[in-house]
XYZ file of N, CA and C in Angstrom:
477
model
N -240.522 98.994 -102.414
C -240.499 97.734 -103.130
C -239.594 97.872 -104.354
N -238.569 97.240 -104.030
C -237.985 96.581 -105.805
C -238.537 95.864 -106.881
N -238.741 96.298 -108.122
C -238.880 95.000 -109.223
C -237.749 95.209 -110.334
N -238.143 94.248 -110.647
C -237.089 94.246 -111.589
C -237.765 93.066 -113.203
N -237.016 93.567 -114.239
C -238.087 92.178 -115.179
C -236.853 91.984 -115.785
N -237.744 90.310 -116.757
C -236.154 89.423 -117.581
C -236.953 89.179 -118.343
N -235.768 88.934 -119.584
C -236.278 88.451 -120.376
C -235.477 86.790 -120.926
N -236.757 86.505 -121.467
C -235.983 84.484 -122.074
C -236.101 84.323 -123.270
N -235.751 83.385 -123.560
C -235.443 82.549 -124.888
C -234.783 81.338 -124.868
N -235.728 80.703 -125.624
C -235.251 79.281 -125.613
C -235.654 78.354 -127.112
N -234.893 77.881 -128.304
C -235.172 76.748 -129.124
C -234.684 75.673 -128.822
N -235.477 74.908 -129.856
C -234.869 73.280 -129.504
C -235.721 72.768 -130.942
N -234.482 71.902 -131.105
C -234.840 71.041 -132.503
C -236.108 70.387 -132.445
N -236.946 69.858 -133.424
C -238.013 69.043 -133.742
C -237.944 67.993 -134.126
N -237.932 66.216 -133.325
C -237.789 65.543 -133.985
C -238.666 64.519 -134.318
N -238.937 63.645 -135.746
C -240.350 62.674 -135.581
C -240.156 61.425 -134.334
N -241.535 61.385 -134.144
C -242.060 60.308 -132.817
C -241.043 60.596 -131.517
N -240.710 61.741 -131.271
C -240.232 62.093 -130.196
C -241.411 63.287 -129.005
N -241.308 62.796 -127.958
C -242.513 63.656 -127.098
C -242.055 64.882 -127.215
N -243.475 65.706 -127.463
C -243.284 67.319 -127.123
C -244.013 67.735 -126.288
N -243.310 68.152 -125.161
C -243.749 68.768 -124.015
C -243.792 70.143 -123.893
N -244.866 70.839 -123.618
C -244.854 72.339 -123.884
C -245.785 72.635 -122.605
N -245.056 73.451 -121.922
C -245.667 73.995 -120.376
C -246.344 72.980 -119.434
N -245.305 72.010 -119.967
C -245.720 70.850 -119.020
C -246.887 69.757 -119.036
N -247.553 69.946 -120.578
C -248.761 69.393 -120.821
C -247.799 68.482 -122.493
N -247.794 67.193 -122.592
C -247.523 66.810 -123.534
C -248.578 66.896 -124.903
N -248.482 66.929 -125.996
C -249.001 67.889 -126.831
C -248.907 66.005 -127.915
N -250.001 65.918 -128.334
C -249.996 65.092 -129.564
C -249.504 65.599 -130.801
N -248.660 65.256 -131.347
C -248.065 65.393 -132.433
C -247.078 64.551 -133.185
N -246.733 64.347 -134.835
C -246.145 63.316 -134.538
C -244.699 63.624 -134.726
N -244.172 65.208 -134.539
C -243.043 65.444 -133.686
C -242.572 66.457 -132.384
N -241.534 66.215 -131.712
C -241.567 66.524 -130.620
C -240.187 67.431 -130.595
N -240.053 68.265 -129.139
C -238.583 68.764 -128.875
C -237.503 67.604 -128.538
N -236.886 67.971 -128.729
C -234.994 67.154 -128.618
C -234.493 68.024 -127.613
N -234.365 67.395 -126.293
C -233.169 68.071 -125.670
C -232.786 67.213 -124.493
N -231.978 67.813 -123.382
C -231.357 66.930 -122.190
C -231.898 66.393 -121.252
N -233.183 67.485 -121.298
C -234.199 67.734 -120.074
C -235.906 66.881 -121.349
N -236.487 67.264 -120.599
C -238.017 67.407 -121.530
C -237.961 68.076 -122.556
N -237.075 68.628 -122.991
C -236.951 69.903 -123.644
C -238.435 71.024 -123.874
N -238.621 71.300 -122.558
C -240.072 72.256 -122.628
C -239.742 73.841 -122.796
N -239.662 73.906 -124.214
C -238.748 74.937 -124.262
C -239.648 76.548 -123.984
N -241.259 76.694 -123.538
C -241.716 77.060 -122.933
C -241.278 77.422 -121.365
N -240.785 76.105 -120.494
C -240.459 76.515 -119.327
C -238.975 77.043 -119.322
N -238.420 76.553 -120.359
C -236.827 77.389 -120.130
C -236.744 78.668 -120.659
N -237.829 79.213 -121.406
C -237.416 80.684 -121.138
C -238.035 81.293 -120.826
N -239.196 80.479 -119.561
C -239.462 81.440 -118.148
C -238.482 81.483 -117.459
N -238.009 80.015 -117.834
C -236.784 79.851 -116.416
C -235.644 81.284 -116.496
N -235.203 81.313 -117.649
C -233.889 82.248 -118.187
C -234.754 83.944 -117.915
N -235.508 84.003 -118.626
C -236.566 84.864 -118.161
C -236.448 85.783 -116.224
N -236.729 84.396 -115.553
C -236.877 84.536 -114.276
C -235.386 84.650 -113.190
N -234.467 84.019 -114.077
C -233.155 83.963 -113.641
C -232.675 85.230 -113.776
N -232.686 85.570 -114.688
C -231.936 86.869 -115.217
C -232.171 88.134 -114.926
N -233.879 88.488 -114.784
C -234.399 89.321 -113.808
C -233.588 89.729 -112.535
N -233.530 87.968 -111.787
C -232.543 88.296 -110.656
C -231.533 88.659 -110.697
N -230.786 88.472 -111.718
C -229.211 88.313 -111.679
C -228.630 86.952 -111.335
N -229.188 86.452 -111.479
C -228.511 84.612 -111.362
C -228.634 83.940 -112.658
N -227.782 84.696 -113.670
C -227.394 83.954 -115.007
C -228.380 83.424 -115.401
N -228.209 82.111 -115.909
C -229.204 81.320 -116.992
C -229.455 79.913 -116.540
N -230.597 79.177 -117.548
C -230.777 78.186 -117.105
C -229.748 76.904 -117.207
N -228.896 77.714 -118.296
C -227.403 76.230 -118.686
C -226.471 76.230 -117.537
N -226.337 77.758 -116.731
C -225.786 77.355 -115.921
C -225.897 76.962 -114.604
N -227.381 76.634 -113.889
C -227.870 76.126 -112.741
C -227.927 74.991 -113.341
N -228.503 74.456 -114.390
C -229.131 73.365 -114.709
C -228.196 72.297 -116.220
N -227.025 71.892 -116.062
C -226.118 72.129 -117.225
C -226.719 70.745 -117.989
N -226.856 70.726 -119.617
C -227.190 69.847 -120.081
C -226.162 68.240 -120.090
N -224.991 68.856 -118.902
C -223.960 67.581 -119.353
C -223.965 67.070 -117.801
N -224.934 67.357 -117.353
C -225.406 66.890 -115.491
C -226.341 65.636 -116.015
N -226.408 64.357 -115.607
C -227.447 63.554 -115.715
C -228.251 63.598 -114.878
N -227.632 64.431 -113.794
C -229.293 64.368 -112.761
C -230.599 65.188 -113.662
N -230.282 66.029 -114.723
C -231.313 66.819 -115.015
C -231.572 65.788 -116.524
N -231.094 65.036 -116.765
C -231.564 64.422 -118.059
C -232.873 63.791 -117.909
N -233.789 64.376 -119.234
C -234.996 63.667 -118.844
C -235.984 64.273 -118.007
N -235.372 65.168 -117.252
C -236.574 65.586 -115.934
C -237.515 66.094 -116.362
N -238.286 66.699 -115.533
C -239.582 66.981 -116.306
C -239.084 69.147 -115.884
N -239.270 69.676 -116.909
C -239.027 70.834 -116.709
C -239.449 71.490 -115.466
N -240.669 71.576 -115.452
C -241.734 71.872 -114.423
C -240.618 72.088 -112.890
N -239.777 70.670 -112.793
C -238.917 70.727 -111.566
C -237.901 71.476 -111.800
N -237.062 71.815 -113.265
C -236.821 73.048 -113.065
C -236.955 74.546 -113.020
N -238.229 74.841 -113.208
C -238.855 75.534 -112.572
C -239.466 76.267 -111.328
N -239.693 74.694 -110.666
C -239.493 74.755 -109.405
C -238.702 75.316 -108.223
N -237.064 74.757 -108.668
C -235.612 75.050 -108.592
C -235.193 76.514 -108.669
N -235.711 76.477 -110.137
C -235.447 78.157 -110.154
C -236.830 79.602 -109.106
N -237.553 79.133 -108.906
C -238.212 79.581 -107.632
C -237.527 79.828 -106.534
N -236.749 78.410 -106.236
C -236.309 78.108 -104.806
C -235.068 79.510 -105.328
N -234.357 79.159 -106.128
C -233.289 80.436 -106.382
C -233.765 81.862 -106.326
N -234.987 82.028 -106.602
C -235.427 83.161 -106.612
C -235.334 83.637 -104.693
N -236.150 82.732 -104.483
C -236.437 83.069 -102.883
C -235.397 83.560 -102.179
N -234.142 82.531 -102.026
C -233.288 82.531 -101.328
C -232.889 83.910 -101.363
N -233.104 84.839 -102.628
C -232.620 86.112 -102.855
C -233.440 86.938 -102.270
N -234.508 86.798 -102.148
C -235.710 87.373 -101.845
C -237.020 87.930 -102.706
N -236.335 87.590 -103.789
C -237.768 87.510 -104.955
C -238.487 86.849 -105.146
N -240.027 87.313 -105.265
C -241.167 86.693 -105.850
C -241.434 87.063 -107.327
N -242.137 86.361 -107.978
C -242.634 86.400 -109.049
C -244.284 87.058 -109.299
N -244.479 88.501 -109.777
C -245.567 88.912 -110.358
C -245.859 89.084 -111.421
N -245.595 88.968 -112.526
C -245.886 87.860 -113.826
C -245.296 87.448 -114.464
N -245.818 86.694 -115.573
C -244.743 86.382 -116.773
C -245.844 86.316 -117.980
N -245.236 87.023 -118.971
C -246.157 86.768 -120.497
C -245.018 86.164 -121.366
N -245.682 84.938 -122.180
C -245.163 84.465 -122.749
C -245.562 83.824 -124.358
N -244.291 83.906 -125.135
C -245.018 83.908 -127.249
C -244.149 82.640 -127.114
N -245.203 81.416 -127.607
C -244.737 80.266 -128.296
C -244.916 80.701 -130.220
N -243.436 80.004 -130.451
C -243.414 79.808 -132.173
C -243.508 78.710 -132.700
N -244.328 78.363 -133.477
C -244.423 77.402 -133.896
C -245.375 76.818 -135.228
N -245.257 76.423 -135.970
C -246.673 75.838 -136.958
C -247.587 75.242 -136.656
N -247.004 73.874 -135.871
C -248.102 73.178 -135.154
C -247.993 72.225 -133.938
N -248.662 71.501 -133.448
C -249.953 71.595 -133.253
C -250.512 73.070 -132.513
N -251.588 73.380 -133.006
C -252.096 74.402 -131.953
C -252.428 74.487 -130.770
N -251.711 75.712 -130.086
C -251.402 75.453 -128.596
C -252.420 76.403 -128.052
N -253.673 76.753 -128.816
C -254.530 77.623 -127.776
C -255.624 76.855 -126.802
N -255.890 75.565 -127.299
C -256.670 74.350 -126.386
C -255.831 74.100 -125.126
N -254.658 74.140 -125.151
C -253.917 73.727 -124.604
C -253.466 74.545 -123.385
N -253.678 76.197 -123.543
C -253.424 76.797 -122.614
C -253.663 77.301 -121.090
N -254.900 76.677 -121.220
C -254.847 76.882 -119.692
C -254.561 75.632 -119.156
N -254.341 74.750 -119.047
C -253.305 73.614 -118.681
C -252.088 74.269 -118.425
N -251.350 74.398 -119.104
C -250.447 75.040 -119.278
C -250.117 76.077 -117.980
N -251.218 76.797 -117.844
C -251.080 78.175 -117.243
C -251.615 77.517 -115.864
N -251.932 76.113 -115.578
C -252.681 75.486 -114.707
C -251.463 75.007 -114.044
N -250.459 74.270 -114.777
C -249.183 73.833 -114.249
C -247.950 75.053 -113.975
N -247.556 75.959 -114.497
C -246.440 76.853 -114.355
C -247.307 77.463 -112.915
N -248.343 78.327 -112.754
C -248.854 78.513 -111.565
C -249.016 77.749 -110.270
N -248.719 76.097 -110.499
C -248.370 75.388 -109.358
C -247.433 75.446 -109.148
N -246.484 75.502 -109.942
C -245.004 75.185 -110.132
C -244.321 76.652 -109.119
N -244.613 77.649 -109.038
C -244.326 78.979 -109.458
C -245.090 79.034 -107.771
N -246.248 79.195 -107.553
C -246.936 79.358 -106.536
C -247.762 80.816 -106.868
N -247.812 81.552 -107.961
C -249.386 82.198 -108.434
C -249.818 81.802 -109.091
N -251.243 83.016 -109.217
C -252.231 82.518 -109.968
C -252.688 82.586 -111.629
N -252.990 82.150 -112.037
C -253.227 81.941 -113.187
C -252.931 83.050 -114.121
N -253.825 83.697 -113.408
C -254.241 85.544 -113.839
C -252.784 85.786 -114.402
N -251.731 85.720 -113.768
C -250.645 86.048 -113.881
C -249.741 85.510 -114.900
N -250.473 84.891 -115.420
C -249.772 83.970 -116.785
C -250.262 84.121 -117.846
N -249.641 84.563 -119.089
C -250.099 84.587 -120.574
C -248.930 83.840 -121.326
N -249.660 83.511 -122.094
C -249.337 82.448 -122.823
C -250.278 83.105 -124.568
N -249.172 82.508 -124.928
C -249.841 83.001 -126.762
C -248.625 82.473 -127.449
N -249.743 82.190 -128.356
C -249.001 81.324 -129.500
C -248.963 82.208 -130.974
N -247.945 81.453 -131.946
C -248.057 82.494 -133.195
C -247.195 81.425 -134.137
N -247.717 81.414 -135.660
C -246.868 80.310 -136.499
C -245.706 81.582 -137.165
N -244.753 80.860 -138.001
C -243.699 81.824 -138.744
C -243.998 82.184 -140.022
N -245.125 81.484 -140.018
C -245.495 82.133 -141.550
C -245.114 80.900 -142.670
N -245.004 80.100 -141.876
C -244.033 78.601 -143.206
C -242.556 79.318 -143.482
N -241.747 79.809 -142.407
C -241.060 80.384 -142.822
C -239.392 79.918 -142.170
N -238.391 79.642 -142.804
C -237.126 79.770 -141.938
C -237.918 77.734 -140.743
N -236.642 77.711 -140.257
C -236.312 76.434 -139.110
C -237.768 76.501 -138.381
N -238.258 77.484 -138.107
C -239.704 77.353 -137.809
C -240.993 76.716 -138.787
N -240.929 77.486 -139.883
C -242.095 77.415 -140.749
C -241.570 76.036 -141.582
N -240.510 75.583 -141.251
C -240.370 73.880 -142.061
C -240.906 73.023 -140.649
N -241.101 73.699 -139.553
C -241.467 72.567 -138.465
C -240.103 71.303 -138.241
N -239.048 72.243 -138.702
C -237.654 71.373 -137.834
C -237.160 72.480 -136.257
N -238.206 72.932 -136.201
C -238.205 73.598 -134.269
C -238.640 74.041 -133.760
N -238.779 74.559 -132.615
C -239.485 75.526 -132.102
C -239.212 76.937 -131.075
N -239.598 77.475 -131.265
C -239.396 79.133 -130.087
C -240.019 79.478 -129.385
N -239.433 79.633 -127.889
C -240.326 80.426 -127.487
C -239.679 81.649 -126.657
N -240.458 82.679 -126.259
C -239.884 83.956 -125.352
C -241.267 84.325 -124.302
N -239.904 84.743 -123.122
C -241.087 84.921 -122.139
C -240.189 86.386 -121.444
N -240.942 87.203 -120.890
C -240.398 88.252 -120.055
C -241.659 88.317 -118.687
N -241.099 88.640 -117.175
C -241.620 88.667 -116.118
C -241.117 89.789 -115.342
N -241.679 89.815 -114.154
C -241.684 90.832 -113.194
C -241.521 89.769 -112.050
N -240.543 90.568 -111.504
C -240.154 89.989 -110.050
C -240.394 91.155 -108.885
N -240.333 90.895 -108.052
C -240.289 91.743 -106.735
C -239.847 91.609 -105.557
N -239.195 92.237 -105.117
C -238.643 91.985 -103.310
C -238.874 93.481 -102.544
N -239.243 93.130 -101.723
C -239.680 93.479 -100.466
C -241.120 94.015 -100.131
């Protein structure tokens, strides 16, 4: 058996009365991510995460922010996508742990939702998903709450 692991990263600006979507569960708050897609910047750096493991680059370049088919979508489907890329190679996915940054809202209510949707998305189980959150301390583009971070690293496998 081969494995192999990746690692992700992904920010995205914070803006007021804009939706923030984080692992696919929209999050009350009264600001949100800015980007092309949902900006779930949770699923894009599983996605980059999961890409890169393989060797199939990143998520800007399967998924380019200047494509309108992906404007708006709901991450989750690219997620999906990037599965289907995985396969075709012959990799599966045996985990992913993943650190959201952020001040607020708090995302530990929130997590197994979260870990409820990437595991459909993905096709394992739960078990296989961590998720954790952490603030910056009030510190830097984070700790003013003009963005957010997150990083994820996984394990893939073929054969």
């Amino acid at each position: 058996m081969k494995i192999r692991v990746g690692f992700g990263f992904d920010v995205h600006q914070l803006k007021d009365q804009h939706p923030f979507v984080v692992g696919g569960v929209t999050l009350e708050h009264h600001k949100g991510a800015f980007g092309h897609s949902d900006a779930d910047v949770l699923l894009h750096a599983i996605c980059d995460a999961l890409l890169g493991a393989a060797n199939l680059r990143d998520i800007g370049f399967h998924f380019k922010n200047t494509d309108d088919r992906w404007k708006g979508i709901s991450s989750l489907i690219l997620l999906k996508e990037t599965i289907k890329l995985l396969a075709e190679k012959g990799w599966s996915v045996g985990n992913i742990d993943a650190m959201l940054c952020l001040e607020a809202p708090k995302i530990n209510p929130h997590i197994p939702a979260m870990q409820e949707n990437i595991a459909a998305a993905i096709g394992i189980s739960t078990e296989d998903i961590s998720i954790k959150a952490t603030t910056n301390e009030q510190m830097g583009f984070v700790g003013r709450e003009e963005g957010v971070v997150a990083y994820a690293v996984c394990l893939i496998e073929k054969g």
